[in-house]
Coordinates of C-alpha atoms (C1' of nucleotides) in Angstrom, one line a residue:
Chain A
M1 CA 238.4 51.6 43.4
K2 CA 239.0 54.9 45.1
Y3 CA 240.3 54.3 48.5
K4 CA 242.3 56.4 51.0
I5 CA 243.2 56.2 54.7
L6 CA 244.9 58.6 57.0
E7 CA 246.1 57.8 60.5
K8 CA 246.0 60.4 63.2
P9 CA 245.7 63.3 60.7
E10 CA 245.5 66.9 61.7
C11 CA 242.0 68.3 61.5
E12 CA 242.9 70.3 58.4
K13 CA 244.1 67.2 56.6
A14 CA 241.0 65.3 57.7
Y15 CA 238.8 68.2 56.5
E16 CA 240.4 68.0 53.0
L17 CA 239.8 64.2 52.9
V18 CA 236.2 64.5 54.0
E19 CA 235.5 67.2 51.4
E20 CA 237.1 65.0 48.7
A21 CA 235.1 62.0 49.9
L22 CA 231.8 63.9 49.9
R23 CA 232.6 65.2 46.3
K24 CA 233.3 61.7 45.2
R25 CA 230.2 60.3 46.9
A26 CA 232.3 57.8 48.8
T27 CA 231.6 56.1 52.1
I28 CA 233.5 57.6 55.0
I29 CA 234.6 55.8 58.1
L30 CA 235.9 58.0 60.9
F31 CA 237.2 56.9 64.3
A32 CA 237.6 59.9 66.5
C33 CA 236.8 61.7 69.7
C34 CA 233.8 63.8 69.2
R35 CA 230.9 65.7 70.7
V36 CA 227.4 65.5 69.2
E37 CA 224.3 67.6 69.2
Y38 CA 221.0 66.7 67.6
E39 CA 217.8 68.7 67.2
G40 CA 214.8 67.6 65.2
R41 CA 212.1 65.1 66.1
A42 CA 213.8 65.1 69.5
L43 CA 216.6 66.9 71.2
S44 CA 219.9 65.4 72.4
Q45 CA 223.5 66.0 73.2
L46 CA 226.4 63.7 73.7
N47 CA 229.6 64.8 75.4
W48 CA 233.2 64.1 74.3
G49 CA 234.1 60.5 73.7
E50 CA 235.5 58.2 71.1
R51 CA 233.0 57.0 68.5
I52 CA 232.8 55.5 65.0
I53 CA 231.2 57.8 62.4
L54 CA 229.9 56.4 59.2
I55 CA 228.8 58.6 56.3
K56 CA 227.2 56.8 53.4
P57 CA 226.9 58.1 49.8
D58 CA 223.0 57.9 50.1
G59 CA 223.2 60.6 52.9
S60 CA 222.9 58.3 55.8
F61 CA 225.0 59.5 58.8
L62 CA 225.6 57.2 61.8
I63 CA 227.4 57.6 65.0
H64 CA 228.2 54.5 66.9
Q65 CA 229.3 54.1 70.5
D66 CA 231.0 50.9 71.6
K67 CA 227.6 49.4 72.8
K68 CA 224.3 48.5 71.2
V69 CA 223.2 47.7 67.7
E70 CA 221.5 51.1 67.2
P71 CA 223.6 54.2 66.5
V72 CA 223.6 56.8 69.4
N73 CA 222.8 59.5 66.8
W74 CA 222.0 59.3 63.1
Q75 CA 220.4 60.9 60.1
P76 CA 218.4 59.0 57.5
P77 CA 219.2 58.6 53.7
K78 CA 219.0 61.8 51.6
S79 CA 220.3 63.9 54.4
R80 CA 222.8 66.6 53.3
T81 CA 226.3 66.3 54.8
R82 CA 228.6 69.3 55.0
C83 CA 231.9 69.8 56.8
Y84 CA 234.0 72.8 57.8
L85 CA 236.8 73.9 60.1
K86 CA 236.1 75.8 63.3
G87 CA 239.4 76.8 64.8
D88 CA 241.4 73.6 64.9
R89 CA 238.2 71.4 65.1
L90 CA 236.6 69.5 62.3
M91 CA 232.9 70.1 62.1
L92 CA 230.5 67.7 60.5
E93 CA 226.8 68.5 59.9
S94 CA 224.0 66.5 58.5
H95 CA 220.8 68.3 57.6
R96 CA 217.3 67.0 56.7
R97 CA 214.5 69.1 55.4
T98 CA 211.2 67.3 56.3
P99 CA 211.0 66.9 59.1
K100 CA 213.7 69.5 59.9
E101 CA 216.6 67.8 61.6
L102 CA 220.1 68.8 62.3
L103 CA 222.9 66.6 63.5
S104 CA 226.1 68.5 64.4
V105 CA 229.4 66.8 65.3
E106 CA 232.5 68.5 66.6
V107 CA 235.6 66.3 66.0
R108 CA 239.1 66.2 67.5
H109 CA 241.8 63.6 68.1
I110 CA 241.1 61.6 65.0
Q111 CA 242.5 58.1 65.2
F112 CA 241.9 57.4 61.5
I113 CA 239.8 58.5 58.6
N114 CA 239.0 56.4 55.6
Y115 CA 237.0 56.8 52.5
A116 CA 236.2 54.4 49.7
N117 CA 233.8 53.8 46.9
V118 CA 232.2 50.7 48.2
E119 CA 231.6 48.0 45.6
D120 CA 228.5 46.2 46.5
Y121 CA 225.8 45.2 44.0
E122 CA 224.0 42.6 46.1
E123 CA 220.7 42.7 47.9
L124 CA 219.7 40.7 50.9
E125 CA 217.7 37.6 50.1
Q126 CA 215.2 36.7 52.8
A127 CA 212.7 34.0 53.5
G128 CA 210.2 33.4 56.2
Y129 CA 207.6 36.1 55.7
E130 CA 203.9 36.5 55.3
K131 CA 204.4 36.8 51.5
D132 CA 206.2 33.4 51.4
M133 CA 203.4 31.9 53.5
S134 CA 200.8 33.2 51.1
D135 CA 202.8 31.9 48.1
M136 CA 203.1 28.5 49.8
I137 CA 199.4 28.3 50.6
M138 CA 198.4 29.3 47.0
K139 CA 200.7 26.6 45.7
R140 CA 199.8 23.9 48.2
P141 CA 196.3 24.7 49.6
H142 CA 196.0 21.3 51.3
I143 CA 198.3 22.7 54.0
I144 CA 195.2 24.5 55.3
E145 CA 192.9 21.5 54.9
E146 CA 191.9 18.9 52.4
G147 CA 189.7 20.3 49.7
F148 CA 190.6 23.9 50.3
T149 CA 190.6 25.9 47.1
P150 CA 192.0 29.5 47.2
K151 CA 190.2 32.0 44.9
T152 CA 191.7 35.4 45.4
R153 CA 194.5 37.1 47.2
E154 CA 194.4 40.6 48.7
Y155 CA 190.6 40.9 48.4
A156 CA 189.6 44.5 49.3
V157 CA 187.0 45.0 52.0
E158 CA 186.1 48.0 54.0
H159 CA 188.6 47.6 56.7
G160 CA 191.5 46.3 54.6
F161 CA 192.5 43.4 52.5
I162 CA 191.7 39.7 53.0
D163 CA 195.0 37.8 52.6
I164 CA 193.4 34.8 51.0
L165 CA 189.8 34.2 50.0
G166 CA 188.7 30.6 49.0
K167 CA 186.3 27.8 49.5
D168 CA 186.3 24.5 51.4
S169 CA 185.2 21.2 50.0
D170 CA 181.5 21.9 50.9
G171 CA 181.5 25.2 49.1
N172 CA 181.7 27.3 52.2
L173 CA 183.5 30.6 51.8
M174 CA 186.8 30.8 53.7
I175 CA 188.5 34.0 54.8
L176 CA 192.2 33.5 55.7
E177 CA 194.2 35.9 57.7
L178 CA 198.0 35.1 57.7
K179 CA 200.6 36.0 60.2
A180 CA 204.3 34.9 59.9
R181 CA 204.7 35.0 63.6
K182 CA 202.7 34.3 66.8
A183 CA 199.2 35.7 66.3
G184 CA 197.8 38.1 68.9
V185 CA 194.3 39.4 69.7
N186 CA 194.7 42.1 67.1
A187 CA 194.9 39.4 64.4
V188 CA 191.7 37.9 65.6
K189 CA 190.0 41.3 65.8
Q190 CA 191.2 42.1 62.3
L191 CA 189.8 38.9 61.0
K192 CA 186.5 39.6 62.8
R193 CA 186.3 42.9 61.0
Y194 CA 186.9 41.3 57.7
L195 CA 184.2 38.7 58.4
Q196 CA 181.8 41.5 59.3
D197 CA 182.8 43.5 56.2
M198 CA 182.1 40.4 54.0
E199 CA 178.7 39.9 55.6
N200 CA 177.6 43.5 55.5
T201 CA 178.8 44.5 52.1
D202 CA 177.1 43.6 48.9
N203 CA 179.3 41.4 46.8
A204 CA 179.2 38.3 44.6
Y205 CA 180.6 36.0 47.2
L206 CA 177.9 36.9 49.8
K207 CA 175.2 36.5 47.2
E208 CA 176.4 33.1 46.3
C209 CA 176.6 32.1 50.0
K210 CA 173.0 33.2 50.6
V211 CA 171.7 31.5 47.4
Q212 CA 173.5 28.2 48.2
K213 CA 172.9 28.5 51.9
K214 CA 176.6 28.2 52.7
K215 CA 178.6 29.5 55.6
I216 CA 181.5 32.0 55.9
R217 CA 184.4 30.6 57.8
G218 CA 187.2 32.7 59.3
L219 CA 190.6 31.1 59.6
L220 CA 193.6 32.6 61.4
V221 CA 196.8 31.1 59.9
A222 CA 200.0 31.5 61.9
P223 CA 202.8 29.4 63.4
S224 CA 201.3 29.8 66.9
I225 CA 198.8 31.9 68.8
M226 CA 198.7 33.8 72.1
D227 CA 196.5 32.3 74.8
D228 CA 194.1 35.4 74.9
A229 CA 193.9 35.4 71.1
L230 CA 192.9 31.7 71.1
E231 CA 190.3 32.4 73.7
L232 CA 188.9 35.3 71.7
S233 CA 188.9 33.4 68.4
E234 CA 186.9 30.6 70.0
E235 CA 184.3 33.1 71.3
E236 CA 184.1 34.6 67.8
G237 CA 183.9 31.3 66.0
I238 CA 187.2 31.8 64.3
E239 CA 189.3 28.8 63.5
F240 CA 193.1 28.7 64.1
V241 CA 195.4 26.8 61.8
S242 CA 199.0 26.3 62.7
V243 CA 201.3 26.9 59.7
E244 CA 205.0 27.5 59.8
P245 CA 206.3 30.2 57.4
P246 CA 208.5 28.6 54.7
R247 CA 212.2 28.7 55.5
E248 CA 213.7 28.1 52.1
L249 CA 215.5 30.6 49.9
K250 CA 214.5 30.8 46.2
R251 CA 216.6 28.6 44.1
D252 CA 217.5 31.0 41.4
K253 CA 219.0 33.3 44.0
K254 CA 221.2 30.7 45.7
I255 CA 224.7 31.8 46.4
T256 CA 227.3 31.5 43.6
L257 CA 230.7 31.4 45.3
D258 CA 232.6 33.1 42.4
A259 CA 230.4 36.1 41.7
F260 CA 233.1 38.5 42.8
Chain B
M1 CA 244.7 53.0 74.7
K2 CA 245.2 49.8 72.7
Y3 CA 244.9 50.6 69.0
K4 CA 246.0 48.7 65.9
I5 CA 245.3 49.0 62.2
L6 CA 246.4 46.8 59.3
E7 CA 245.9 47.7 55.6
K8 CA 245.2 45.0 53.1
P9 CA 246.4 42.2 55.4
E10 CA 246.5 38.5 54.5
C11 CA 243.6 36.6 56.0
E12 CA 246.0 34.9 58.4
K13 CA 247.3 38.2 59.7
A14 CA 243.7 39.5 60.0
Y15 CA 242.7 36.4 61.9
E16 CA 245.4 36.9 64.4
L17 CA 244.3 40.5 64.9
V18 CA 240.6 39.6 65.3
E19 CA 241.6 36.9 67.9
E20 CA 243.6 39.5 69.8
A21 CA 240.9 42.1 69.6
L22 CA 238.2 39.6 70.9
R23 CA 240.5 38.6 73.7
K24 CA 241.1 42.2 74.7
R25 CA 237.3 43.0 74.3
A26 CA 238.1 45.7 71.8
T27 CA 235.9 47.3 69.2
I28 CA 236.7 46.0 65.7
I29 CA 236.2 47.8 62.4
L30 CA 236.6 45.8 59.3
F31 CA 236.2 47.0 55.7
A32 CA 236.2 44.0 53.4
C33 CA 234.6 42.0 50.7
C34 CA 232.4 39.4 52.4
R35 CA 229.5 37.0 52.0
V36 CA 226.9 36.7 54.8
E37 CA 224.4 34.1 55.9
Y38 CA 221.9 34.4 58.7
E39 CA 219.6 31.9 60.3
G40 CA 217.4 32.5 63.3
R41 CA 214.2 34.5 63.6
A42 CA 214.4 34.6 59.8
L43 CA 216.7 33.3 57.2
S44 CA 218.8 35.3 54.8
Q45 CA 221.9 35.4 52.6
L46 CA 223.9 38.2 51.1
N47 CA 226.3 37.5 48.2
W48 CA 229.9 38.8 47.9
G49 CA 230.3 42.5 48.2
E50 CA 232.2 45.2 50.1
R51 CA 230.8 46.1 53.5
I52 CA 231.7 47.6 56.8
I53 CA 231.8 45.2 59.7
L54 CA 231.6 46.5 63.3
I55 CA 232.1 44.2 66.3
K56 CA 231.6 45.8 69.7
P57 CA 232.8 44.6 73.1
D58 CA 229.2 44.1 74.2
G59 CA 228.8 41.4 71.6
S60 CA 226.9 43.6 69.1
F61 CA 227.8 42.6 65.5
L62 CA 226.9 44.9 62.6
I63 CA 227.3 44.6 58.8
H64 CA 226.7 47.8 56.9
Q65 CA 226.2 48.2 53.2
D66 CA 226.7 51.7 51.6
K67 CA 223.0 52.4 51.9
K68 CA 220.5 52.9 54.7
V69 CA 220.7 53.5 58.4
E70 CA 220.0 50.0 59.4
P71 CA 222.6 47.3 59.1
V72 CA 221.9 44.7 56.4
N73 CA 222.7 42.0 59.0
W74 CA 223.4 42.1 62.7
Q75 CA 223.4 40.4 66.1
P76 CA 222.4 42.0 69.3
P77 CA 224.5 42.7 72.4
K78 CA 225.6 39.6 74.4
S79 CA 226.0 37.6 71.2
R80 CA 229.2 35.4 71.2
T81 CA 231.7 36.2 68.4
R82 CA 234.2 33.7 67.2
C83 CA 236.6 33.6 64.3
Y84 CA 238.5 30.9 62.4
L85 CA 240.4 30.3 59.2
K86 CA 238.7 28.2 56.4
G87 CA 241.3 27.7 53.7
D88 CA 242.5 31.2 52.9
R89 CA 239.3 32.8 54.1
L90 CA 238.6 34.5 57.4
M91 CA 235.4 33.3 58.9
L92 CA 233.5 35.4 61.5
E93 CA 230.5 33.9 63.4
S94 CA 228.2 35.5 65.9
H95 CA 225.9 33.3 67.9
R96 CA 222.9 34.0 70.1
R97 CA 221.2 31.5 72.4
T98 CA 217.6 32.8 72.9
P99 CA 216.3 33.0 70.4
K100 CA 218.8 30.8 68.6
E101 CA 220.4 32.9 65.9
L102 CA 223.6 32.5 63.9
L103 CA 225.3 35.0 61.7
S104 CA 228.1 33.7 59.5
V105 CA 230.5 35.9 57.5
E106 CA 233.0 34.7 55.0
V107 CA 235.7 37.4 54.5
R108 CA 238.2 38.0 51.7
H109 CA 240.0 41.0 50.2
I110 CA 240.3 43.0 53.4
Q111 CA 240.9 46.7 52.8
F112 CA 241.7 47.4 56.4
I113 CA 241.1 46.1 59.8
N114 CA 241.2 48.1 63.0
Y115 CA 240.7 47.4 66.6
A116 CA 240.7 49.8 69.6
N117 CA 239.6 50.0 73.2
V118 CA 237.1 52.8 72.7
E119 CA 237.2 55.4 75.4
D120 CA 233.7 56.7 75.8
Y121 CA 232.1 57.3 79.2
E122 CA 229.2 59.5 78.1
E123 CA 225.6 58.7 77.7
L124 CA 223.1 60.5 75.4
E125 CA 221.0 63.1 77.1
Q126 CA 217.6 63.5 75.5
A127 CA 214.4 65.5 75.8
G128 CA 211.1 65.6 74.0
Y129 CA 209.4 62.4 75.2
E130 CA 206.1 61.4 76.6
K131 CA 207.8 61.1 80.0
D132 CA 209.0 64.7 79.8
M133 CA 205.5 65.8 78.9
S134 CA 204.1 64.0 81.9
D135 CA 206.7 65.5 84.2
M136 CA 206.0 69.0 82.9
I137 CA 202.2 68.6 83.3
M138 CA 202.6 67.3 86.9
K139 CA 204.8 70.3 87.7
R140 CA 202.7 72.9 85.8
P141 CA 199.1 71.5 85.6
H142 CA 197.7 74.9 84.4
I143 CA 199.1 74.0 81.0
I144 CA 196.1 71.7 80.6
E145 CA 193.6 74.2 82.0
E146 CA 193.2 76.6 84.9
G147 CA 192.2 74.7 88.0
F148 CA 193.4 71.3 86.8
T149 CA 194.8 69.1 89.6
P150 CA 196.6 65.9 88.8
K151 CA 196.1 63.1 91.2
T152 CA 197.8 59.9 89.9
R153 CA 200.1 58.9 87.1
E154 CA 200.1 55.5 85.4
Y155 CA 196.7 54.5 86.9
A156 CA 196.1 50.9 86.1
V157 CA 192.8 50.0 84.3
E158 CA 191.8 46.9 82.4
H159 CA 193.1 47.9 79.0
G160 CA 196.3 49.5 80.2
F161 CA 197.5 52.5 82.2
I162 CA 196.0 56.0 82.3
D163 CA 198.9 58.5 81.8
I164 CA 197.5 61.1 84.2
L165 CA 194.3 61.1 86.3
G166 CA 193.1 64.3 87.9
K167 CA 190.3 66.7 88.6
D168 CA 189.1 70.0 87.1
S169 CA 188.1 73.0 89.1
D170 CA 184.5 71.7 89.3
G171 CA 185.6 68.4 90.7
N172 CA 185.0 66.4 87.5
L173 CA 187.4 63.4 87.0
M174 CA 189.9 64.0 84.1
I175 CA 191.6 61.2 82.2
L176 CA 194.6 62.4 80.3
E177 CA 196.2 60.4 77.4
L178 CA 199.6 61.9 76.4
K179 CA 201.3 61.7 73.1
A180 CA 204.7 63.3 72.4
R181 CA 203.9 63.5 68.7
K182 CA 200.8 64.0 66.4
A183 CA 197.9 62.0 67.8
G184 CA 196.2 59.5 65.5
V185 CA 192.9 57.6 65.7
N186 CA 194.6 54.9 67.8
A187 CA 195.2 57.4 70.6
V188 CA 191.5 58.4 70.6
K189 CA 190.5 54.7 70.6
Q190 CA 192.9 54.0 73.5
L191 CA 191.5 56.9 75.5
K192 CA 187.9 55.7 74.8
R193 CA 188.8 52.3 76.2
Y194 CA 190.3 53.8 79.3
L195 CA 187.1 55.9 79.8
Q196 CA 185.0 52.8 79.4
D197 CA 187.3 50.9 81.8
M198 CA 186.9 53.7 84.3
E199 CA 183.1 53.7 84.0
N200 CA 182.7 49.9 84.1
T201 CA 185.1 49.0 86.9
D202 CA 184.4 49.4 90.5
N203 CA 186.8 52.0 92.0
A204 CA 187.0 54.8 94.4
Y205 CA 187.0 57.5 91.7
L206 CA 183.9 56.2 90.0
K207 CA 182.1 56.0 93.3
E208 CA 183.0 59.6 94.2
C209 CA 181.8 60.7 90.8
K210 CA 178.5 59.0 91.2
V211 CA 177.9 60.3 94.7
Q212 CA 178.9 63.9 93.8
K213 CA 177.2 63.7 90.4
K214 CA 180.3 64.6 88.6
K215 CA 181.4 63.9 85.0
I216 CA 184.4 61.9 83.7
R217 CA 186.2 63.9 81.0
G218 CA 188.6 62.4 78.5
L219 CA 191.5 64.6 77.3
L220 CA 193.9 63.8 74.5
V221 CA 197.1 65.8 75.1
A222 CA 199.5 66.0 72.1
P223 CA 201.2 68.7 70.1
S224 CA 198.7 68.2 67.3
I225 CA 196.1 65.8 66.0
M226 CA 195.3 64.0 62.8
D227 CA 192.0 65.2 61.1
D228 CA 190.3 61.8 61.4
A229 CA 191.4 61.5 65.0
L230 CA 189.9 64.9 65.7
E231 CA 186.7 63.9 64.0
L232 CA 186.5 60.7 66.1
S233 CA 187.3 62.5 69.3
E234 CA 184.5 64.9 68.7
E235 CA 182.1 62.0 68.1
E236 CA 183.2 60.3 71.3
G237 CA 183.1 63.5 73.4
I238 CA 186.8 63.5 73.9
E239 CA 188.6 66.8 74.3
F240 CA 191.9 67.6 72.6
V241 CA 194.5 69.9 74.2
S242 CA 197.5 71.0 72.2
V243 CA 200.7 70.7 74.3
E244 CA 204.2 70.7 72.9
P245 CA 206.6 68.2 74.6
P246 CA 209.3 70.1 76.6
R247 CA 212.5 70.7 74.7
E248 CA 215.1 71.4 77.4
L249 CA 217.9 69.3 78.4
K250 CA 218.7 69.0 82.1
R251 CA 220.9 71.8 83.2
D252 CA 223.3 69.7 85.3
K253 CA 224.1 67.7 82.3
K254 CA 224.9 70.6 79.9
I255 CA 228.1 70.1 77.9
T256 CA 231.4 71.1 79.5
L257 CA 233.8 71.7 76.7
D258 CA 236.9 70.5 78.5
A259 CA 235.7 67.2 79.8
F260 CA 238.1 65.2 77.7
Chain C
dT1 C1' 213.8 35.1 81.7
dA2 C1' 209.6 36.7 79.4
dT3 C1' 206.3 40.6 78.5
dT4 C1' 205.0 45.3 77.3
dA5 C1' 205.3 49.8 75.3
dC6 C1' 208.0 53.3 73.2
dA7 C1' 211.2 55.1 69.4
dT8 C1' 214.5 61.0 66.2
dA9 C1' 211.9 53.9 65.4
dT10 C1' 213.4 52.5 59.9
dC11 C1' 211.7 51.0 55.6
dG12 C1' 208.6 49.6 52.1
dT13 C1' 204.3 50.3 49.7
dA14 C1' 200.2 52.3 48.2
dA15 C1' 197.1 56.2 47.8
Chain D
dT1 C1' 204.1 63.7 50.1
dT2 C1' 201.5 61.2 53.5
dA3 C1' 199.6 57.3 55.7
dC4 C1' 199.9 52.5 57.1
dG5 C1' 201.9 48.1 58.3
dA6 C1' 205.8 44.9 59.0
dT7 C1' 210.2 44.4 61.2
dG8 C1' 215.3 39.1 62.6
dT9 C1' 212.3 45.7 64.7
dG10 C1' 215.9 47.4 69.2
dT11 C1' 215.6 49.1 73.8
dA12 C1' 214.3 50.1 78.5
dA13 C1' 211.3 49.1 82.1
dT14 C1' 208.7 45.7 84.5
dA15 C1' 207.1 41.4 86.5

DNA sequence: TATTACATATCGTAA
DNA sequence: TTACGATGTGTAATA
């Protein structure tokens, strides 16, 4: 693994290292006193101070102060980084085409500069999302109610996609709208639109309902619901079912301690 | 300024350094192979790989892979960091109370670890926001149209706050909805709601309009507008006025090159 | 402490 | 490329 570190280098030395790192598509960490200007979607400037600068091989460019999770300035992946010397100062620039954005950093008093080809082949495994909820309900439909039979997922209607379409034990059509977190009024409104879409558009399900004189039920499925959303759902004849999103990671992706 | 750096330290040495840094409320930069688990608002795991770990004195905890602007895992400011040894491994934990969240990092093969008391007393100066637009329009109302007189900002109605309320040269009431970027259909819908609120609620402005037989005009103010939003605004009788957000930084905060 | 709205939101996905 | 929605959104302002 390529790896280099320099402590308190002259700007010229640092410049050479940054050039080398950019050529080798390495990840650069720089801890230095710098001044920053940004112009693009917004406009900003940041006066002299010590910050941590991170330049990633995908073009991401981050400047972190000693507070907050978010970088004080940044550029997204695919930005083009270049560096040059301006007198005895190291200049770093990150440029983006669309939208046009330029981040310009003037550097002095470098505490250290490091570059490395980071070896990381892992992706984050997550659980607890709407997709997982959907998977769980398809697998164990009784979670919604006894006799519920899911038919289709992502059923296209005029205003979007119905998360899950199914039938209850009496043959009534059920339209499920899933939310992985607390449902708000927007979720109710969305479901209402889907119900209207279903009733106003010509489709096999609607025909069947009319022929067999069945109802169309709207169900909002979420771990919890806002008070105003509950009120609205009751007015609109929409049912709320409390379901927690699953909190288990897929087995085949469990951690193997000796992967590295 | 307190500053230390160790290259390829044993975990025990690293542990001592992290303890010291946490005590001194320093900023820690760690480049190492690690494994991460997170449980809280969601649940995630990340198998062994090299990452950059940043621990800030405000409690922020970031883990960066060599891609993307966003950290792969993190904890927000005010989280509590602790570290301990588990066999020959360095363990880092970051804990948050509300909501309850735990980030757990197992570390080995440390490339380097650095801590420093970052000297940074500057805050980012920005321009180009809705607020700046609002300020500009209040100061120079003719930008909207000749004879426009702003009356109130942030006027409360049922569905939110009207950005700017004013009158035109004929005494008609004007409701302005500002967007610092390209306006979409949502902006038009929002403005429509405000117009309805204004017409349906008992208030001094409405009374005056009725008595003097004046109109209520809705104006969407943004640098540009989406096609569908323009179409909708025309249907709804809403006017669109193109205004660029101001792009000037405050003068008294201009950069002085010898501040440091 | 909880809620709300904005952001250079970022990031994924689908058209 | 653009548009749209989800996010462990983060963050500041506000109640």
